[in-house]
XYZ file of C-alpha atoms in Angstrom:
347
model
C 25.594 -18.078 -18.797
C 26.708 -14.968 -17.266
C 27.557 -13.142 -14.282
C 24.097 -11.375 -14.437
C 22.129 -14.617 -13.983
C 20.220 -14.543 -10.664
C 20.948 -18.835 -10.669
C 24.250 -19.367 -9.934
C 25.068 -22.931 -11.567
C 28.738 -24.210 -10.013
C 29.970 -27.428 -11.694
C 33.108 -28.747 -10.897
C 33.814 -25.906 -8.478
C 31.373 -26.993 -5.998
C 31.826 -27.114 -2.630
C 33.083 -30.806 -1.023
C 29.828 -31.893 -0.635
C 29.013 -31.573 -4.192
C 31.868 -33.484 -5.119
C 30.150 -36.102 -3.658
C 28.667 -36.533 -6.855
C 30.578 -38.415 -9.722
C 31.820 -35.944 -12.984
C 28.749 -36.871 -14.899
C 26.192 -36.940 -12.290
C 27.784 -33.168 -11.556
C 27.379 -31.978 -15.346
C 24.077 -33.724 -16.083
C 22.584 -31.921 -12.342
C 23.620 -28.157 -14.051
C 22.227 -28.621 -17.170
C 19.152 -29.817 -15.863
C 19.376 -26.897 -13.286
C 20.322 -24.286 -16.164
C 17.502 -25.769 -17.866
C 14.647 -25.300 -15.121
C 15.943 -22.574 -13.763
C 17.106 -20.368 -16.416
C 15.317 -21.400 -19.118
C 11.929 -21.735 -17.945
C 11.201 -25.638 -18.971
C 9.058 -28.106 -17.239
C 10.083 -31.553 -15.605
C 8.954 -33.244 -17.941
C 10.580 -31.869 -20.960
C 13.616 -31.843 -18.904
C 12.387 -35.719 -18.216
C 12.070 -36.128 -22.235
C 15.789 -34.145 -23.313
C 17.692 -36.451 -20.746
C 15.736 -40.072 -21.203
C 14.417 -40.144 -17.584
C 11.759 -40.023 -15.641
C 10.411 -36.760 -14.081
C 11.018 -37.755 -10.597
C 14.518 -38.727 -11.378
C 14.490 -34.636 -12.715
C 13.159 -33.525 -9.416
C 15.268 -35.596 -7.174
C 18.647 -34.508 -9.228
C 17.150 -30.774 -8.835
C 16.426 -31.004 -5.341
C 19.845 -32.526 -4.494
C 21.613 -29.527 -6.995
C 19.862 -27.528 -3.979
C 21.019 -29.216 -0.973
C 25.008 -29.798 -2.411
C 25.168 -26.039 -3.366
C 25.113 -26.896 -7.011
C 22.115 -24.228 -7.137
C 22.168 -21.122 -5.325
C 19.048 -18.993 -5.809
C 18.836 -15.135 -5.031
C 16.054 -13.369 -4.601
C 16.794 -9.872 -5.274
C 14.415 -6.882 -4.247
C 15.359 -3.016 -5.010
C 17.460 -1.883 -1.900
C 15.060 0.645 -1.113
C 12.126 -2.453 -0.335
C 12.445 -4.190 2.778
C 11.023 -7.304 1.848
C 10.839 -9.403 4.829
C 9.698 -6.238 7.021
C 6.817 -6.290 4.125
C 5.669 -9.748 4.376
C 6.015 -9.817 8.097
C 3.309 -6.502 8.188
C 1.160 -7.819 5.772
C 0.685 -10.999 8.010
C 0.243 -8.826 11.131
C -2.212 -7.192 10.243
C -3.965 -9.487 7.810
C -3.592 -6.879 4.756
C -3.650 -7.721 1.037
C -0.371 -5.687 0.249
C 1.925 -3.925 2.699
C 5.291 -2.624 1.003
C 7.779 -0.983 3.130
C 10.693 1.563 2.199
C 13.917 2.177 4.127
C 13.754 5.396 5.902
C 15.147 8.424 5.450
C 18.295 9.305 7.806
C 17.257 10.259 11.283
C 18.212 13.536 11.174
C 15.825 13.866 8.006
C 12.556 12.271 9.791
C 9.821 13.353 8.361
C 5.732 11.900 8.350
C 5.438 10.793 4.882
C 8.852 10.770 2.970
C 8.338 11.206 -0.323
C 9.544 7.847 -1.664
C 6.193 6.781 -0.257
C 4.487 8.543 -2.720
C 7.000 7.004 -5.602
C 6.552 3.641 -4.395
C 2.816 3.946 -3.931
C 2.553 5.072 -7.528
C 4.404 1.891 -8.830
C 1.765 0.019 -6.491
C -1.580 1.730 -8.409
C 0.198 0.861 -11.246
C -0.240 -2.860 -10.355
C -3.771 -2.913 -8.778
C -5.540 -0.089 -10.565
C -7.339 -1.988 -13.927
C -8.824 -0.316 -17.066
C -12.280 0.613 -16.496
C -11.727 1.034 -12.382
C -12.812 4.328 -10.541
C -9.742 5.431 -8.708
C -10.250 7.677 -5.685
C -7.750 9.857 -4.070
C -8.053 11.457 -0.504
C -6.443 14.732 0.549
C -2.865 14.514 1.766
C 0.267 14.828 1.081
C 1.170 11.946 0.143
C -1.387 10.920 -2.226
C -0.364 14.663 -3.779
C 3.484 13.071 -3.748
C 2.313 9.527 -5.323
C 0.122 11.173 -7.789
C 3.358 13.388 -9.104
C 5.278 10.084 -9.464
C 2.729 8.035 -11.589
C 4.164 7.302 -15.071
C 1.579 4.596 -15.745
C -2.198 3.684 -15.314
C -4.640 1.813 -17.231
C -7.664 3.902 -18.516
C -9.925 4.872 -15.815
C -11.691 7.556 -14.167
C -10.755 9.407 -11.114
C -12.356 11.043 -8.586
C -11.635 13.187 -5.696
C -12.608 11.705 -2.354
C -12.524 14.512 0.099
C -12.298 18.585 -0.191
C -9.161 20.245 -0.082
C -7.430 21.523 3.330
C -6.829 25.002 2.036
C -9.060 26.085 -1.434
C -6.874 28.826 -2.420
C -4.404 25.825 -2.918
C -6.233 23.743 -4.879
C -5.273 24.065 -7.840
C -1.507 22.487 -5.989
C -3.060 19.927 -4.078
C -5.986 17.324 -4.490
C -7.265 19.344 -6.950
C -4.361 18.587 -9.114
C -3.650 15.106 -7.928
C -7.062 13.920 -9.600
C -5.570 15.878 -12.955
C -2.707 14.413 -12.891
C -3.760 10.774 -12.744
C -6.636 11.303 -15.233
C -4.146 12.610 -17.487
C -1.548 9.735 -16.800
C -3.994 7.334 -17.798
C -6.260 9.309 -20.193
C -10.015 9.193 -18.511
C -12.106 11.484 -16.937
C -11.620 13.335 -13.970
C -13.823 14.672 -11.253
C -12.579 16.601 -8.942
C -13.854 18.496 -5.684
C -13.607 22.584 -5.658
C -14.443 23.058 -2.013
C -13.281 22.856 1.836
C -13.041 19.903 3.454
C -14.408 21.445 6.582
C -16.775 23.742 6.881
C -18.473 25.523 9.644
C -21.538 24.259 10.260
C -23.367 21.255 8.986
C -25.902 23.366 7.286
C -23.094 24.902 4.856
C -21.503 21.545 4.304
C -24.946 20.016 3.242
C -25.467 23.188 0.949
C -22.345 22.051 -0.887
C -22.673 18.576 -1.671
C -25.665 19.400 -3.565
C -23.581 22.140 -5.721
C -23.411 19.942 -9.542
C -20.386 19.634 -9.709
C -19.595 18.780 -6.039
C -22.541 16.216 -6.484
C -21.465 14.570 -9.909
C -18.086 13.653 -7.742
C -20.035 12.316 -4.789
C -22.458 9.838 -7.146
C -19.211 8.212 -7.716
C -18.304 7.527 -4.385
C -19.760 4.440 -4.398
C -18.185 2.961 -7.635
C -14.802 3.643 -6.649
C -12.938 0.238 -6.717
C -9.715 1.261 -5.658
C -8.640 4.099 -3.218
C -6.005 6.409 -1.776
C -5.833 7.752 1.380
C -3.400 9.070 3.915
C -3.493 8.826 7.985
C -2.946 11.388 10.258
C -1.829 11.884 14.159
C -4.217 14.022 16.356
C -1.089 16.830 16.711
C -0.186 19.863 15.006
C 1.365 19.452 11.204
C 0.786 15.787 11.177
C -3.586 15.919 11.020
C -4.834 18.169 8.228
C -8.323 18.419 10.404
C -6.784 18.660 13.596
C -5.042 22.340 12.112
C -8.305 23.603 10.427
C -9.959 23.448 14.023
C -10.239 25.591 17.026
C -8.456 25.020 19.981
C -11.594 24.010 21.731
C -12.530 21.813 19.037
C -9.514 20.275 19.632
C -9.836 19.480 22.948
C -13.232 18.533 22.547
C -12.196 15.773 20.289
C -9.036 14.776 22.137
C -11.476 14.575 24.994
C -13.137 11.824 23.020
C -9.842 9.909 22.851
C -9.086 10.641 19.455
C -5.181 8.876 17.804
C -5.220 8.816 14.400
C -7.519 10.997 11.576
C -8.063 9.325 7.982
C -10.570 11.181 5.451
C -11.851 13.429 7.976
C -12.592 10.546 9.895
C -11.254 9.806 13.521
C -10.043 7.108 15.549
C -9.261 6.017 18.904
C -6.162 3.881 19.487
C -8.415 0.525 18.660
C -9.440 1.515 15.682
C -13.260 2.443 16.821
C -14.405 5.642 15.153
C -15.267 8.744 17.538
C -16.169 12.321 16.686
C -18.807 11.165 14.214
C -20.608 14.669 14.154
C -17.372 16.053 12.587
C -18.671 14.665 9.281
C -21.365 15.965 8.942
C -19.253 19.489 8.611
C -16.871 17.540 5.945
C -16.978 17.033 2.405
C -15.527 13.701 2.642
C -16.482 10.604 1.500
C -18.280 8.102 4.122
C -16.818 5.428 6.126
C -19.125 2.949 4.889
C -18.677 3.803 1.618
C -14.776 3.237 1.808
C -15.449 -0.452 3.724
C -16.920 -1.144 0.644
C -14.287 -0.222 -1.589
C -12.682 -3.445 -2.657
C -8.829 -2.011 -2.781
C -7.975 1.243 0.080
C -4.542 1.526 -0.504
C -2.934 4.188 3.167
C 0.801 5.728 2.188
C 1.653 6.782 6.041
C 5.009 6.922 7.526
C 7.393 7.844 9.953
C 7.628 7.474 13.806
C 5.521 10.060 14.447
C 2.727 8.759 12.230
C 3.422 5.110 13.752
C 0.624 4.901 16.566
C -1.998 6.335 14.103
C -1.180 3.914 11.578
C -1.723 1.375 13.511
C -5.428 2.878 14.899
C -6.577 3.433 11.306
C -5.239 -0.823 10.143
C -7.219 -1.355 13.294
C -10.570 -0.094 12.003
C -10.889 -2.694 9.375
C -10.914 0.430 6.450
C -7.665 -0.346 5.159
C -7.025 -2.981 3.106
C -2.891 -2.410 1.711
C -0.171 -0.265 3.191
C 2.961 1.700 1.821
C 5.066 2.437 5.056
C 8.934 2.896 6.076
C 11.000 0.563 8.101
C 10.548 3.104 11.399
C 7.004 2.848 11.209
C 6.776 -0.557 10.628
C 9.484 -1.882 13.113
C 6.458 0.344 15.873
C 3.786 -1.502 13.938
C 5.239 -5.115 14.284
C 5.390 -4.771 18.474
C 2.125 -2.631 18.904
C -0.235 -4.211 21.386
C -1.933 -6.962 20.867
C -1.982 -8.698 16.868
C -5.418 -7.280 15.485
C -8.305 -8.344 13.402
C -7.298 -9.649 10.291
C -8.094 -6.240 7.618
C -9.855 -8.392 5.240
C -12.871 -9.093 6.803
C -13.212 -5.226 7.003
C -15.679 -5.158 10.057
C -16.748 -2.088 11.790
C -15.142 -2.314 15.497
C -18.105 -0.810 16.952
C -20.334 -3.318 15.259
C -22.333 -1.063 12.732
């Protein structure tokens, strides 16, 4: 045994209440410790090695506990914030919430980019070969997808249009690339604006081929990627593409948080529908049905609008930093559980 061992087994350098226990009582308890613990065996080979029963195992491996003969670590990267995780994933009744130490204040941004890093270790866990990944517009998902390293085979598609199309070929565009090529399947992506003027145009280009061949996947996508936005400047990639009267039309409406092209008051109901009918997004109903919608969101600013979109039932995991989630933990009343992924307004 080593100093690298996550089990610390003390012997006769226990503490006083260990010494309770005789000299051989002491060195029997660590090797049956060293052998559970570090070596993986069951009671009741331990039970068979020593010539007892396997209650008398767990009884001498509980006590090991309770004297200090055992000490267990668990031991998370320093960037995770473990309990912060758990705590958030029981809030708000999500399958996976993992949550990242923030940045320094003075470098507070929405979205750090160890989101994206830490969100691509978490596709690496849930995304399974043969599964239709689909990625969202943001800048996050454009971060996470730069990070991935790893994915089973699988094909990916591109959820929603791009925020600028003379940039596509730097943004979503190249996201979808990137993970198709990271886990060697096909890739579909989306060569158009996620807004457009008028409904007419917007209808005109999901039935462009290669626009539609993306959208026919929509609803085969088992796991997803979005990102949330706040209804302010620099934070809400819709909010920027529309006028200022749109804007205060929609604010009007009570709108906190914007996920997909899709917007939400502070409870999570959906407002503003006839804004997607101008998008080249993918529906809301189509991403309730989506087994796995993994949101990367951070920051304070972000905070409120993270906790609008968990509201609405579309999420169903979370990759967040400690400022966010310390906002998310004390926000109003403790919501829906996520799982059951009902519609707040009952559709």
């Amino acid at each position: 045994m080593n100093s690298s061992e996550e089990i610390a087994v003390s012997g006769m350098s226990a503490g006083r209440s260990a010494m309770r226990m005789g000299p051989a009582e002491l060195v029997q308890a660590a090797a049956m410790a060293r052998r559970f613990y570090l070596e993986g065996k069951s009671k009741i080979q331990i039970a068979e090695e020593f010539g007892v029963s396997r209650f008398k195992v767990a009884r001498v491996l509980e006590t090991a506990l309770e004297r200090d003969l055992v000490r267990i670590e668990i031991r998370v990267p320093a960037e995770l914030d473990a309990e912060r995780s758990d705590a958030l994933r029981a809030r708000y009744g999500l399958r996976h919430a993992v949550v990242v130490e923030s940045p320094p204040e003075s470098e507070e941004t929405p979205d750090p980019e160890n989101l994206g890093e830490v969100a691509a270790d978490l596709l690496g866990e849930l995304v399974n070969e043969g599964d239709v990944l689909g990625l969202a517009w943001g800048r996050s998902t454009i971060h996470m997808a730069a990070a991935l390293d790893r994915l089973p085979p699988c094909t990916v598609v591109q959820l929603t249009g791009v925020y600028d199309a003379g940039t596509a070929e730097r943004g979503s565009v190249e996201a979808v690339r990137r993970a198709a090529q990271v886990s060697g399947g096909d890739a579909h992506p989306i060569y158009a604006p996620m807004l457009l003027p008028d409904a007419a145009t917007a209808a005109a280009l999901r039935n462009q081929t290669g626009i539609a061949r993306a959208f026919e996947y929509f609803d085969k996508v088992t796991v997803a990627c979005v990102s949330i936005g706040s209804w302010e400047p620099g934070i809400s990639t819709v909010h920027d593409m529309l006028s200022e009267e749109e804007r205060a039309h929609y604010a009007s409406l009570g709108v906190a948080a914007e996920m997909s092209a899709h917007l939400f008051d502070a409870e999570g109901r959906r407002v503003g529908r006839d804004l997607g009918e101008r998008c080249i997004t993918v529906k809301a109903d189509q991403l309730r049905r989506i087994p796995e919608v993994v949101a990367i969101a951070g920051g304070q600013r972000k905070a409120s609008a993270i906790d609008a979109v968990l509201r609405s039932g579309l999420v169903t995991s979370l990759v967040t930093d400690t400022s966010a989630a310390d906002y998310l933990m004390t926000a109003g009343p403790a919501p829906r559980p996520a799982l059951n992924r009902a519609d707040p307004d009952g559709h």
